[in-house]
mmCIF file of C-alpha atoms in Angstrom:
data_model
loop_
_atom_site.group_PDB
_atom_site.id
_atom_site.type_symbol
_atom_site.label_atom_id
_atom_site.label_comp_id
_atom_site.label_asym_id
_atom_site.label_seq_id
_atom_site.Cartn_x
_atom_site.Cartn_y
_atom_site.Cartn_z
ATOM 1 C CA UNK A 160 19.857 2.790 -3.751
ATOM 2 C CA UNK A 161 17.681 4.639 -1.244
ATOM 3 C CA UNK A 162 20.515 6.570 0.810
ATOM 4 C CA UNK A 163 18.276 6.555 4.294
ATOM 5 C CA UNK A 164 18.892 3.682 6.297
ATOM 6 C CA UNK A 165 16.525 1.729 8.099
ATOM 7 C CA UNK A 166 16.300 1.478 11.612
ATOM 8 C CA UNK A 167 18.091 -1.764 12.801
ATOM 9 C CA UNK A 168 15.670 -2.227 15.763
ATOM 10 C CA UNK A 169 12.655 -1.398 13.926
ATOM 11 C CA UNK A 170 13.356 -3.846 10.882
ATOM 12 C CA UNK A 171 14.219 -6.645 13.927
ATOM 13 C CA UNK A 172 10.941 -6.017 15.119
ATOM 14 C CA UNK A 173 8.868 -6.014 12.014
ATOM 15 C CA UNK A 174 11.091 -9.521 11.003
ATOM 16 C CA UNK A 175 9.308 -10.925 14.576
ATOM 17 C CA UNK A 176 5.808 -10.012 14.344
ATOM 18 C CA UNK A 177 5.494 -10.965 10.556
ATOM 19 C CA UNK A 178 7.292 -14.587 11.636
ATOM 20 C CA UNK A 179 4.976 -14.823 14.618
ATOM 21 C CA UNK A 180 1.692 -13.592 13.619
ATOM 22 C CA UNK A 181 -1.058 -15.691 12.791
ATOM 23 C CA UNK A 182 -3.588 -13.147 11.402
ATOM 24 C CA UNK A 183 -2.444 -10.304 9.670
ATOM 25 C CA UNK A 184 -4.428 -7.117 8.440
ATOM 26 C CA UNK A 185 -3.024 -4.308 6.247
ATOM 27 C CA UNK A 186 -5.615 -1.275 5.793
ATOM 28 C CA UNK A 187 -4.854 1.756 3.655
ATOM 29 C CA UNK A 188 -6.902 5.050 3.787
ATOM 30 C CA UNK A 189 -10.813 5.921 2.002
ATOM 31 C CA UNK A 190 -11.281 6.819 -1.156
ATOM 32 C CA UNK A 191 -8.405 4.677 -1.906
ATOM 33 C CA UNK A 192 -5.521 6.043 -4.931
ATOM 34 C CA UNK A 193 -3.089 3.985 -7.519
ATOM 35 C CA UNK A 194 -0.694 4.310 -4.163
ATOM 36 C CA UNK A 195 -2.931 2.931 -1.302
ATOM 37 C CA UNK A 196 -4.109 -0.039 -3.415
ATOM 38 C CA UNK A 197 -0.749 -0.830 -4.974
ATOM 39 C CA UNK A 198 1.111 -0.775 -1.908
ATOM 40 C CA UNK A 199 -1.492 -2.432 0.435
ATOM 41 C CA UNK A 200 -1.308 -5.875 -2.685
ATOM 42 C CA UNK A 201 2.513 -5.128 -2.846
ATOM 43 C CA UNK A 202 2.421 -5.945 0.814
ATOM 44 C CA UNK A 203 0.105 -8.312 0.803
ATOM 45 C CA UNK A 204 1.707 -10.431 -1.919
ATOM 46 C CA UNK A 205 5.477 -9.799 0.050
ATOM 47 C CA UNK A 206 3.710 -11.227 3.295
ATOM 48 C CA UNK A 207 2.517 -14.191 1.411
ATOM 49 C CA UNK A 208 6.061 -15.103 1.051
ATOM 50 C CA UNK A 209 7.168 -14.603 4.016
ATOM 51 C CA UNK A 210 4.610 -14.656 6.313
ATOM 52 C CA UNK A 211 4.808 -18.461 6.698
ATOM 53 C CA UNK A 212 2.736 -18.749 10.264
ATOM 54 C CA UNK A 213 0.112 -16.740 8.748
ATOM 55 C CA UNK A 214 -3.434 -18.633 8.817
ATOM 56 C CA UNK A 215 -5.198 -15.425 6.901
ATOM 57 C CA UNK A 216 -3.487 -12.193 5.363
ATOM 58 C CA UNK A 217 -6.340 -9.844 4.846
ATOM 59 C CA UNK A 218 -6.463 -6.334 3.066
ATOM 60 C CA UNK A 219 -8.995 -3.742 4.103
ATOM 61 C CA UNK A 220 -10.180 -0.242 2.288
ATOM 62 C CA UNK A 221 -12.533 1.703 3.838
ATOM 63 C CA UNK A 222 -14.031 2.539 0.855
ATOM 64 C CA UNK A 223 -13.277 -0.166 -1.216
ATOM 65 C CA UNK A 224 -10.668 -0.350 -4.402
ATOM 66 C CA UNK A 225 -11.730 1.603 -7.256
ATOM 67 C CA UNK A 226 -12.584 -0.070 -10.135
ATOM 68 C CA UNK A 227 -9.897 1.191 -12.164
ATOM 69 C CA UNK A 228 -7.512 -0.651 -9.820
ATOM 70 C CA UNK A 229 -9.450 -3.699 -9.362
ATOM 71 C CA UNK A 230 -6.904 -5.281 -12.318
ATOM 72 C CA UNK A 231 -3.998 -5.457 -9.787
ATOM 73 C CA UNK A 232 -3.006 -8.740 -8.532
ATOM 74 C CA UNK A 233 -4.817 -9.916 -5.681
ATOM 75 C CA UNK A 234 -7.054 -7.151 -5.664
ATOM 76 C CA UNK A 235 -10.038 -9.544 -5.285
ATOM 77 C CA UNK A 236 -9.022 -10.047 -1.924
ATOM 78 C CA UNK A 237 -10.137 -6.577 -0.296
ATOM 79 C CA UNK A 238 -12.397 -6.384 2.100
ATOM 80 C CA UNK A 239 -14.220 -3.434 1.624
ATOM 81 C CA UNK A 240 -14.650 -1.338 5.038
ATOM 82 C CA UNK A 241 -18.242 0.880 3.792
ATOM 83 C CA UNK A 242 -20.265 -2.708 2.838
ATOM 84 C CA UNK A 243 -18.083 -5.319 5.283
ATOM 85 C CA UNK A 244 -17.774 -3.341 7.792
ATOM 86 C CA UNK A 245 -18.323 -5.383 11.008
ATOM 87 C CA UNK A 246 -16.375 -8.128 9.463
ATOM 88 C CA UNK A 247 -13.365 -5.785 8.940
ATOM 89 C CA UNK A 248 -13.672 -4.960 12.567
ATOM 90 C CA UNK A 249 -13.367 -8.235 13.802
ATOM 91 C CA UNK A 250 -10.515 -8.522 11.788
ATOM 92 C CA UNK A 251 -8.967 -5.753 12.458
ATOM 93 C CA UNK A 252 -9.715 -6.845 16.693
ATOM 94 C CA UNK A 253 -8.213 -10.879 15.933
ATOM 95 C CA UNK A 254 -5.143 -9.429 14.184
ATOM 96 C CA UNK A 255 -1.778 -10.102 15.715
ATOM 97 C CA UNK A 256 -0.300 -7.836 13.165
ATOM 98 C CA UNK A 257 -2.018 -4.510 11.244
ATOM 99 C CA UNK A 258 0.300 -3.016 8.273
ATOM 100 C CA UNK A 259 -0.846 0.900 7.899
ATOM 101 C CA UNK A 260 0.187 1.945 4.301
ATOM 102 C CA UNK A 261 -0.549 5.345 3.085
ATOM 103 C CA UNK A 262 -1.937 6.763 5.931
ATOM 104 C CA UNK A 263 0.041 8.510 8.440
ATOM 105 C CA UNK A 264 -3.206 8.973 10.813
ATOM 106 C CA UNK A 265 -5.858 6.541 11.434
ATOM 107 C CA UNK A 266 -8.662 9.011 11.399
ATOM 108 C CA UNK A 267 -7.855 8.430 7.456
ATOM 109 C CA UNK A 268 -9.157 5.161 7.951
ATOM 110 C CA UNK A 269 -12.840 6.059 8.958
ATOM 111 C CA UNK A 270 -15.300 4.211 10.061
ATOM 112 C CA UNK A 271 -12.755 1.685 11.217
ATOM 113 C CA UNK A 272 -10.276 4.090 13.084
ATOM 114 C CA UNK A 273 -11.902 3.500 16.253
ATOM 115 C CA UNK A 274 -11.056 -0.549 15.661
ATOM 116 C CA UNK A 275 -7.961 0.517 15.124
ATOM 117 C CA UNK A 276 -6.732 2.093 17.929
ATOM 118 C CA UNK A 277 -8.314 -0.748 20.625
ATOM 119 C CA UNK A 278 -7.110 -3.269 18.380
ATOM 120 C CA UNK A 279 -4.574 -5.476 20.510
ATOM 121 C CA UNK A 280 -2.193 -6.438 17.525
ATOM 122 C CA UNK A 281 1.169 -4.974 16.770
ATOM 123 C CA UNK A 282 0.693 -2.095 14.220
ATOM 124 C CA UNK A 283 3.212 -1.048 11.762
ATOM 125 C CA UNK A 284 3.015 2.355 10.257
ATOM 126 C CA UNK A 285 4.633 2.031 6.608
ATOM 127 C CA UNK A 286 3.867 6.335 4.749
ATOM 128 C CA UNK A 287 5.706 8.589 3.180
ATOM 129 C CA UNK A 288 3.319 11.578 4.355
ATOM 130 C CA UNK A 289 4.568 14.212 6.777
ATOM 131 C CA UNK A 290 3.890 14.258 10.215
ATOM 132 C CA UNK A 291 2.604 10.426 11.141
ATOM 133 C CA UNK A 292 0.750 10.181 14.200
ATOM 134 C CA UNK A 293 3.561 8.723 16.863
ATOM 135 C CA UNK A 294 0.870 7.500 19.198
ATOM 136 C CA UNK A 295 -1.117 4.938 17.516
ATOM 137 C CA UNK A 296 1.634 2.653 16.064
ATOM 138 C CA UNK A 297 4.525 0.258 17.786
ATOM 139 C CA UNK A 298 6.509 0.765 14.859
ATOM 140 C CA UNK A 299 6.541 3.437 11.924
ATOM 141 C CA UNK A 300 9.093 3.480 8.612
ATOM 142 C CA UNK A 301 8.271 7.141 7.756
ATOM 143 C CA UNK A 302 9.762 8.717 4.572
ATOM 144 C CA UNK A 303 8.301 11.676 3.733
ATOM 145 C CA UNK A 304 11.481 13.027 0.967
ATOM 146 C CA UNK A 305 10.460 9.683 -1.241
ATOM 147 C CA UNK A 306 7.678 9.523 -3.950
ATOM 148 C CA UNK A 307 5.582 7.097 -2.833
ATOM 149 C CA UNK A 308 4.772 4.493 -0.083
ATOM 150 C CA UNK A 309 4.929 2.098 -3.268
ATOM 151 C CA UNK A 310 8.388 2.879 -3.072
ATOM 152 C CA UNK A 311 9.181 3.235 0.412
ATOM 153 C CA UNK A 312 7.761 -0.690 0.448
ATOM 154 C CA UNK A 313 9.940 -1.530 -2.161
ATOM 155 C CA UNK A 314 13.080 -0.710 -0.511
ATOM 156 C CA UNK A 315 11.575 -1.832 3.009
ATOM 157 C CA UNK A 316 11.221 -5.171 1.570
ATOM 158 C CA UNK A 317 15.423 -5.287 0.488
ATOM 159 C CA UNK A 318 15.623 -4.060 3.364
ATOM 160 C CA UNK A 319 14.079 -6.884 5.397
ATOM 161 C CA UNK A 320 14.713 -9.720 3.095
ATOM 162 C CA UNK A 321 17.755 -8.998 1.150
ATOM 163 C CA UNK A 322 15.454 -9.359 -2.389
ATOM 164 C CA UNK A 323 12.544 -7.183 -3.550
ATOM 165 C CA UNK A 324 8.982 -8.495 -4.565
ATOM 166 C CA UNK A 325 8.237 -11.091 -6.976
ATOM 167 C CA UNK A 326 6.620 -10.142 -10.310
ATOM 168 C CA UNK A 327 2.993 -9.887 -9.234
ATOM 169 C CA UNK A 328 3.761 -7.503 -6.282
ATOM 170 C CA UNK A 329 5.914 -5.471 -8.770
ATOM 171 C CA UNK A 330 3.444 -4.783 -10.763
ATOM 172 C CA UNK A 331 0.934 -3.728 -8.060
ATOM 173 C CA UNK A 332 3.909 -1.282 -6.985
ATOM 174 C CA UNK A 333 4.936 -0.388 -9.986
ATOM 175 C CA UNK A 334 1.503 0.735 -10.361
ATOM 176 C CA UNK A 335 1.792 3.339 -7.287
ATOM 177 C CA UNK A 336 5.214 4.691 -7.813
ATOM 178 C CA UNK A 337 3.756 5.846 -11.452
ATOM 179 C CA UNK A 338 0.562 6.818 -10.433
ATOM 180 C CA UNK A 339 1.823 8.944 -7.128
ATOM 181 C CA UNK A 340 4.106 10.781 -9.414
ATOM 182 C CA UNK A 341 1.583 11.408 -12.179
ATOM 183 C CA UNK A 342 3.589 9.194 -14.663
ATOM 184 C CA UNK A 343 7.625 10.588 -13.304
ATOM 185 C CA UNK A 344 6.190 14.011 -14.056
ATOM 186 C CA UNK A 345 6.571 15.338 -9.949
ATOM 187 C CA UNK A 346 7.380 14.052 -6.432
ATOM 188 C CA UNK A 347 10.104 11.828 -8.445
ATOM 189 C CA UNK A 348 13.431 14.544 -7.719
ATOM 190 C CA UNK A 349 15.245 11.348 -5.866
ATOM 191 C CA UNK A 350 17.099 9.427 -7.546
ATOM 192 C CA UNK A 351 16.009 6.535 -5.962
ATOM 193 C CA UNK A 352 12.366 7.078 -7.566
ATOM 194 C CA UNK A 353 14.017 5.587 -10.838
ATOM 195 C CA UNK A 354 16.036 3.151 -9.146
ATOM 196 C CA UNK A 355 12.821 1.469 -7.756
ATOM 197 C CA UNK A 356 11.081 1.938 -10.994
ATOM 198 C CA UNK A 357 13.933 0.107 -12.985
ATOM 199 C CA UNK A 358 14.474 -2.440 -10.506
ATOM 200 C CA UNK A 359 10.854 -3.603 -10.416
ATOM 201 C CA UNK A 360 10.432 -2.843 -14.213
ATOM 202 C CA UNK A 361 13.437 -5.812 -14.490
ATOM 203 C CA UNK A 362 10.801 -8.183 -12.818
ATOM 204 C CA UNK A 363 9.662 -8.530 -15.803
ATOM 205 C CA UNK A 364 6.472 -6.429 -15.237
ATOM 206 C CA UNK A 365 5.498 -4.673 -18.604
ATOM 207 C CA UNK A 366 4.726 -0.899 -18.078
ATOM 208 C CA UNK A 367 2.910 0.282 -20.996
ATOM 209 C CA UNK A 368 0.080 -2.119 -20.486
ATOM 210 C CA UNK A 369 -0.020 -0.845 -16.669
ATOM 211 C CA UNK A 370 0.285 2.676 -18.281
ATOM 212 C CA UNK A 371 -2.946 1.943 -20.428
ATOM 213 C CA UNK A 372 -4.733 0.327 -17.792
ATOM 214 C CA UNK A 373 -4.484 3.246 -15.603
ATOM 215 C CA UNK A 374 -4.977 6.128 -18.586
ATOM 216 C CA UNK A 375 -7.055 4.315 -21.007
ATOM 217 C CA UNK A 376 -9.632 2.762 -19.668
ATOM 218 C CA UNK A 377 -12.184 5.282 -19.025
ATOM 219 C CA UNK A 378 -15.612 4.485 -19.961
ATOM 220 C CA UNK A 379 -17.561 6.826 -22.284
ATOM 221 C CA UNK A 380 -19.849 8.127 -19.382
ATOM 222 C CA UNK A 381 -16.575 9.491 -18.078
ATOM 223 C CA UNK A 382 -15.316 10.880 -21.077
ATOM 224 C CA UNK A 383 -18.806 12.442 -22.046
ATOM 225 C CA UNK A 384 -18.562 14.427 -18.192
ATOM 226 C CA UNK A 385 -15.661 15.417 -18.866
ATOM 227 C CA UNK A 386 -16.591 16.945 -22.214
ATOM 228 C CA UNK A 387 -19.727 18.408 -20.314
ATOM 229 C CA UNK A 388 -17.041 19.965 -17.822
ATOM 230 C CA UNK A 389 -15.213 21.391 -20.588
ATOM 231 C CA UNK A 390 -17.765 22.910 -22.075
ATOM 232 C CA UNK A 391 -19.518 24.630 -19.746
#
């Protein structure tokens, strides 16, 4: 188990606003990675759940998800911020709740940073990077000694809800736990990087076949650059 403890206030207050709110947005910084897109689905998926006042639950990328995560549950849902980006402004203004996952500043959230910081809504800071910017969020869980905010969300949600995510939101943080520690190879010293890993591995999520999605599915223009790379 993940030996920091949660804030007792902050939890109380995140339990509120996801009960109340009836628009929620979660963004995630550009040039998204295997953890900003898995933990902005996890979350989305977790909200679904619970979330029950929620009229609309909307993710947002800047930059859109890559295609090489665009497998992941739910990931058809993104809004991408560079082609929709008035509409993920408006979103981002309506929202009585904003989730910020992997980004511990919202200039990492460019062009919509400025939306973010008039936005009216409660904002959440979930990150596991150092040094999170205090003065744009109401509340911030902030773990910068764990491997991943894929993880950090994991334990967030026990924390909240007594259970973790249901298969479809383990898999999408499965996916950034093993791709933020480049497959348990670094940034996994804790202990509690396997415990999350086995614990949404027993939702019955199958990890080679997210393994080969994310290592072998390059297409051959890829492969030839990289040969080209090599090479010269």
């Amino acid at each position: 188990m993940y030996a920091k403890t949660f804030d007792n206030q902050t939890l109380a207050n995140i339990r509120q606003w996801v009960a109340e709110a009836g628009r929620i947005v979660l963004t995630a910084h550009l040039n998204a990675d295997g953890d900003a897109c898995g933990s902005i689905l996890g979350c989305t998926l977790l909200l679904d759940k619970y979330a029950t006042n929620a009229k609309s639950i909307v993710p947002i990328l800047p930059t859109g998800c890559p295609e090489n995560f665009q497998w992941l549950p739910a990931a058809g849902r993104i809004v991408d911020g560079s082609k929709r980006q008035a509409e993920a402004e408006r979103l981002i203004a309506e929202a009585d709740l904003i989730v910020a996952l992997d980004h511990n500043t919202p200039d990492r959230i460019e062009p919509l940073a400025l939306a973010f910081r008039q936005a009216r809504g409660h904002k959440l800071l979930v990150d596991h990077h150092h040094a999170p910017d205090t003065g744009n969020y109401d509340a911030i869980v902030s773990a910068p000694d764990i491997s991943s905010t894929c993880e950090l969300m994991y334990w967030l949600a026990l924390a909240l809800w007594g259970e973790g995510p249901e298969r479809e939101a383990a898999v999408c943080l499965y996916t950034g736990l093993r791709t933020d520690t480049g497959g348990f190879a670094f940034s996994c010293s804790q202990p509690s990087c396997f415990e999350a890993a086995a614990g949404l591995v027993a939702l019955d999520i199958n990890p080679a076949d997210i393994h080969n999605r994310i290592n072998n599915n390059f297409s051959i223009a890829r492969m030839e650059f990289y040969g080209f790379a090599l090479s010269q």
